[in-house]
Short mmCIF file of C-alpha atoms in Angstrom, two decimals:
data_model
loop_
_atom_site.label_atom_id
_atom_site.label_comp_id
_atom_site.label_asym_id
_atom_site.label_seq_id
_atom_site.Cartn_x
_atom_site.Cartn_y
_atom_site.Cartn_z
CA ASN A 1075 71.04 87.80 124.50
CA THR A 1076 73.28 84.72 124.33
CA GLY A 1077 73.27 81.86 126.37
CA GLY A 1078 76.29 82.58 128.70
CA TRP A 1079 78.46 79.53 127.21
CA ILE A 1080 81.45 81.71 126.44
CA GLU A 1081 84.25 78.76 126.73
CA GLY A 1082 85.57 76.65 124.12
CA VAL A 1083 82.76 75.56 121.45
CA GLY A 1084 80.54 78.26 123.30
CA TYR A 1085 82.77 81.05 122.33
CA GLU A 1086 83.14 79.40 118.66
CA LEU A 1087 79.13 79.52 118.25
CA LEU A 1088 79.43 83.37 119.70
CA LEU A 1089 81.87 84.20 116.60
CA HIS A 1090 79.62 82.38 114.35
CA ALA A 1091 76.55 84.07 115.25
CA ALA A 1092 78.08 87.65 114.89
CA GLU A 1093 79.35 86.57 111.34
CA ALA A 1094 76.10 84.71 110.23
CA PHE A 1095 73.80 87.72 111.51
CA ARG A 1096 76.48 90.19 110.32
CA VAL A 1097 76.20 91.61 113.80
CA ASN A 1098 77.53 95.49 114.16
CA VAL A 1099 77.23 96.14 117.96
CA ILE A 1100 78.75 93.42 120.34
CA LEU A 1101 77.92 94.31 124.46
CA VAL A 1102 80.05 92.39 126.84
CA VAL A 1103 78.92 92.77 130.32
CA GLY A 1104 81.39 92.53 132.88
CA HIS A 1105 83.78 89.98 131.33
CA ASP A 1106 87.23 91.76 130.56
CA ARG A 1107 88.78 88.09 129.17
CA LEU A 1108 85.66 87.79 126.55
CA TYR A 1109 86.01 91.55 125.71
CA SER A 1110 89.69 91.21 125.07
CA LEU A 1111 89.51 87.88 123.10
CA LEU A 1112 86.35 89.30 120.69
CA THR A 1113 88.60 92.57 120.27
CA THR A 1114 91.61 90.67 119.36
CA HIS A 1115 89.56 88.20 117.13
CA HIS A 1116 87.88 90.84 115.22
CA ARG A 1117 90.80 92.95 114.97
CA LYS A 1118 93.02 89.94 113.00
CA LYS A 1119 89.92 89.04 110.91
CA ALA A 1120 89.81 92.58 109.80
CA GLU A 1121 93.34 92.73 108.75
CA ARG A 1122 93.60 89.33 107.04
CA GLU A 1123 90.77 90.64 104.89
CA LEU A 1124 91.73 93.67 104.21
CA ALA A 1125 95.59 91.88 103.33
CA GLU A 1126 93.29 89.46 100.73
CA GLU A 1127 91.55 92.14 99.06
CA GLU A 1128 94.58 94.30 98.58
CA ALA A 1129 96.86 91.48 97.34
CA MET A 1130 93.56 90.73 95.14
CA SER A 1131 93.03 94.17 93.46
CA ASP A 1132 96.61 95.19 93.11
CA PRO A 1133 99.55 92.60 94.15
CA ALA A 1134 101.99 95.24 92.92
CA ALA A 1135 100.83 97.97 95.49
CA ASP A 1136 103.00 99.34 97.89
CA PRO A 1137 102.01 97.76 101.29
CA SER A 1138 102.81 101.40 103.34
CA GLU A 1139 100.00 103.34 103.71
CA ASP A 1140 98.94 106.35 106.17
CA PRO A 1141 98.23 104.44 109.58
CA LYS A 1142 95.16 106.88 110.63
CA ALA A 1143 93.63 105.32 106.87
CA ARG A 1144 94.47 102.07 107.17
CA ASP A 1145 93.00 102.06 110.79
CA LYS A 1146 89.77 103.72 109.63
CA LYS A 1147 89.35 101.12 107.01
CA LEU A 1148 89.86 98.38 109.62
CA LYS A 1149 87.31 99.71 112.10
CA ALA A 1150 84.74 99.83 109.35
CA ARG A 1151 85.51 96.07 108.60
CA GLN A 1152 84.69 95.14 112.04
CA PRO A 1153 81.78 95.26 114.79
CA LYS A 1154 81.63 97.79 117.36
CA ILE A 1155 82.72 96.18 120.63
CA ILE A 1156 81.28 97.87 124.06
CA LYS A 1157 82.18 96.78 127.34
CA LEU A 1158 79.58 97.43 130.26
CA PRO A 1159 79.89 97.21 133.86
CA ARG A 1160 78.24 94.01 135.52
CA SER A 1161 75.44 95.39 137.95
CA GLY A 1162 76.15 94.54 141.67
CA GLY A 1163 75.10 91.03 143.24
CA VAL A 1164 75.35 89.65 139.45
CA VAL A 1165 76.82 86.32 139.06
CA SER A 1166 77.90 84.22 136.09
CA ARG A 1167 75.56 81.61 135.19
CA ASP A 1168 77.31 78.26 135.81
CA ALA A 1169 77.14 75.27 133.65
CA PRO A 1170 74.39 73.39 135.75
CA PHE A 1171 72.47 76.37 135.32
CA ARG A 1172 72.51 76.77 131.82
CA ARG A 1173 71.79 72.90 131.34
CA ASP A 1174 68.35 73.47 133.62
CA CYS A 1175 67.62 76.57 131.63
CA ARG A 1176 67.89 74.49 128.28
CA ARG A 1177 65.63 71.47 129.69
CA GLN A 1178 63.14 74.03 130.73
CA SER A 1179 63.30 75.81 127.46
CA ILE A 1180 62.74 72.74 125.65
CA ARG A 1181 59.79 71.55 127.82
CA ARG A 1182 58.22 74.99 127.32
CA TYR A 1183 58.35 74.22 123.38
CA PHE A 1184 56.58 71.05 123.65
CA HIS A 1185 54.11 71.61 126.46
CA GLY A 1186 53.98 75.89 126.54
CA GLU A 1187 54.09 77.71 129.50
CA LYS A 1188 52.59 76.68 132.93
CA ILE A 1189 49.10 78.44 133.32
CA ARG A 1190 46.50 78.83 136.30
CA GLN A 1191 42.92 77.77 135.47
CA ALA A 1192 40.42 78.45 138.59
CA GLU A 1193 38.53 74.90 139.22
CA ALA A 1194 34.65 74.48 138.52
CA ALA A 1195 32.42 75.49 141.24
CA PRO A 1196 30.09 72.95 142.44
CA SER A 1197 26.86 72.84 141.12
CA SER A 1198 25.03 73.23 144.45
CA GLY A 1199 24.99 76.54 145.84
CA ALA A 1200 26.57 75.05 149.16
CA PRO A 1201 30.40 76.00 149.35
CA SER A 1202 32.86 73.30 148.91
CA SER A 1203 35.03 72.23 151.88
CA SER A 1204 38.18 74.21 150.48
CA GLU A 1205 36.04 77.11 150.39
CA VAL A 1206 35.03 76.71 153.91
CA GLY A 1207 38.52 76.00 155.12
CA SER A 1208 39.76 78.95 153.46
CA GLY A 1209 36.92 81.30 154.55
CA GLY A 1210 34.70 81.10 151.43
CA GLY A 1211 37.12 82.81 149.16
CA ALA A 1212 37.72 81.83 145.38
CA PRO A 1213 38.39 77.75 144.46
CA PRO A 1214 41.75 77.17 144.45
CA ALA A 1215 43.64 77.18 140.82
CA ALA A 1216 45.07 74.27 139.27
CA GLU A 1217 48.04 74.34 137.06
CA ARG A 1218 48.33 72.90 133.90
CA ARG A 1219 50.20 73.38 130.59
CA ARG A 1220 49.43 75.69 127.71
CA TYR A 1221 50.15 73.09 124.98
CA THR A 1222 49.29 69.33 124.39
CA PRO A 1223 52.19 67.53 122.60
CA PHE A 1224 51.14 64.88 120.14
CA LEU A 1225 53.09 61.30 119.82
CA LEU A 1226 53.68 60.34 115.96
CA GLU A 1227 54.42 56.79 115.19
CA LEU A 1228 56.59 56.63 111.67
CA PRO A 1229 58.38 54.02 109.92
CA PHE A 1230 62.04 54.49 109.51
CA SER A 1231 61.28 54.29 105.71
CA SER A 1232 59.31 57.47 105.75
CA LEU A 1233 62.36 59.41 107.13
CA ARG A 1234 65.71 60.73 106.32
CA VAL A 1235 68.07 61.47 109.01
CA TYR A 1236 71.16 63.76 108.59
CA GLU A 1237 73.91 64.56 110.90
CA LEU A 1238 76.56 67.32 110.14
CA SER A 1239 80.16 66.68 109.90
CA SER A 1240 82.90 69.19 109.26
CA VAL A 1241 85.51 69.15 106.37
CA SER A 1242 88.27 71.46 106.69
CA LEU A 1243 91.62 71.74 104.55
CA SER A 1244 94.89 73.42 106.56
CA ALA A 1245 95.71 76.45 105.41
CA ALA A 1246 99.26 75.13 104.35
CA LEU A 1247 97.65 73.02 101.89
CA LEU A 1248 95.98 76.02 99.99
CA PRO A 1249 97.63 78.25 97.77
CA VAL A 1250 98.60 81.77 98.94
CA SER A 1251 95.51 83.95 99.43
CA ALA A 1252 92.96 81.05 98.27
CA LYS A 1253 90.12 79.69 100.16
CA GLN A 1254 88.32 76.54 100.47
CA SER A 1255 86.20 76.25 97.86
CA THR A 1256 84.10 73.10 99.17
CA ASP A 1257 81.41 73.45 101.79
CA PRO A 1258 83.53 73.31 105.58
CA VAL A 1259 80.19 71.29 106.80
CA GLN A 1260 78.71 68.37 105.23
CA LEU A 1261 75.81 65.98 105.53
CA SER A 1262 76.06 62.39 105.98
CA GLU A 1263 72.93 60.27 106.27
CA THR A 1264 72.42 58.19 109.34
CA SER A 1265 69.75 55.53 110.60
CA PHE A 1266 67.80 55.53 113.50
CA HIS A 1267 69.41 53.42 116.40
CA PRO A 1268 68.24 52.81 119.92
CA SER A 1269 70.96 55.38 121.18
CA MET A 1270 69.21 58.26 119.44
CA LYS A 1271 66.31 57.89 121.98
CA HIS A 1272 65.52 61.30 123.73
CA ALA A 1273 67.38 63.38 120.67
CA ILE A 1274 66.09 66.56 119.67
CA LEU A 1275 65.70 66.57 115.80
CA ALA A 1276 65.12 69.58 113.63
CA VAL A 1277 62.33 69.36 111.07
CA CYS A 1278 63.62 70.94 107.43
CA HIS A 1279 61.44 73.07 105.68
CA PRO A 1280 59.98 71.21 102.46
CA SER A 1281 61.63 74.13 100.42
CA ALA A 1282 64.95 73.63 101.48
CA VAL A 1283 64.71 70.02 100.94
CA LEU A 1284 63.31 70.61 97.55
CA ARG A 1285 66.48 73.11 96.84
CA TYR A 1286 69.10 70.51 98.47
CA GLY A 1287 67.71 67.89 96.18
CA GLU A 1288 68.57 70.26 93.32
CA THR A 1289 71.97 71.59 94.16
CA GLY A 1290 73.58 69.16 96.42
CA ARG A 1291 74.91 71.90 98.72
CA ALA A 1292 74.53 71.11 102.18
CA SER A 1293 74.42 74.92 103.10
CA ASP A 1294 70.80 74.67 101.19
CA LEU A 1295 69.68 72.55 104.21
CA TYR A 1296 71.54 73.42 107.31
CA SER A 1297 71.43 76.97 106.84
CA ALA A 1298 67.74 77.40 106.05
CA GLY A 1299 65.17 78.12 108.94
CA VAL A 1300 63.53 74.87 110.19
CA ALA A 1301 59.94 74.00 110.44
CA GLY A 1302 60.34 73.08 113.95
CA PHE A 1303 61.73 70.25 116.28
CA VAL A 1304 60.73 66.65 117.46
CA ALA A 1305 61.76 64.82 120.22
CA VAL A 1306 62.62 60.97 119.96
CA GLU A 1307 60.54 59.14 122.23
CA LYS A 1308 61.02 55.32 121.29
CA VAL A 1309 63.15 53.58 118.69
CA ASP A 1310 61.98 50.05 117.87
CA THR A 1311 64.26 48.14 115.80
CA ASP A 1312 62.13 45.32 115.25
CA VAL A 1313 59.33 46.74 113.69
CA GLU A 1314 61.59 49.62 112.36
CA ALA A 1315 59.34 52.43 113.39
CA VAL A 1316 60.28 55.33 115.62
CA SER A 1317 57.80 57.36 118.11
CA LEU A 1318 58.29 61.54 117.87
CA LEU A 1319 57.04 64.10 120.48
CA SER A 1320 55.42 66.59 118.08
CA PRO A 1321 54.21 69.91 119.58
CA CYS A 1322 51.12 70.00 117.31
CA ALA A 1323 48.94 67.54 115.62
CA GLY A 1324 48.90 65.95 111.84
CA ASP A 1325 51.79 65.12 109.62
CA LEU A 1326 55.69 66.66 109.64
CA PRO A 1327 56.11 69.32 107.22
CA SER A 1328 58.68 67.00 105.78
CA GLY A 1329 60.45 63.67 106.25
CA VAL A 1330 63.95 64.87 106.36
CA LEU A 1331 65.30 65.59 109.72
CA LEU A 1332 68.73 67.24 111.24
CA THR A 1333 70.35 65.43 114.35
CA GLY A 1334 72.71 66.95 116.89
CA ASP A 1335 73.89 66.23 120.21
CA ILE A 1336 71.26 67.87 122.25
CA ARG A 1337 69.12 65.13 124.25
CA TRP A 1338 65.91 66.01 126.75
CA MET A 1339 64.21 63.50 128.98
CA GLU A 1340 61.30 64.86 130.77
#
């Protein structure tokens, strides 16, 4: 289930997720425009890929082909998109609602779900005032979070922070049927600064860091699964140290972090 962000960059992220996970079925619930956009996009993408494949295999081949056979090839190259009716009373999730859901998800990552813990009963056999007032029932339950996050104080020198940048060439600058050989996403190292406060950073796996050091390919780092996330609580440029909120105790799996534009304040 996606987050409901289907405009602009949100739509581009949907397309990227479908391609990255090699999705073969897409369900669109009660949104005619999104259904039309996805159908058109994948149809054109399949036509473009089929044309490139035919040009590479046999440039002199006759482009005319049985329409039914060609349509069958195109359908095999694109996911099946199914439009489902929206249930009665269901409304679209607006941007403020989605932002609040994201804040709650980040909070759950660091602090866990809320749980109710019964307060300890008094040592004496006499009922407490709360029990008397409530008719002698069970003691009230206190709410607390399941996890206890930890604050790490680390020097700048022990960490490396990378941010993603896009590098793409116009199709007009490339030869016919040629594809961009360089990675469209590059990594650029950045330094800690006060504006990075409240940023959510991804902690890279040591194996991905090692592989990136050997190959230098940005995709070996950003496309690998991350070990977890930390939140920047404080950036002290005077002593060149940063305070990171971590969901568990101990050292970070690696000192290589990825930063984006997600911010979170409790």
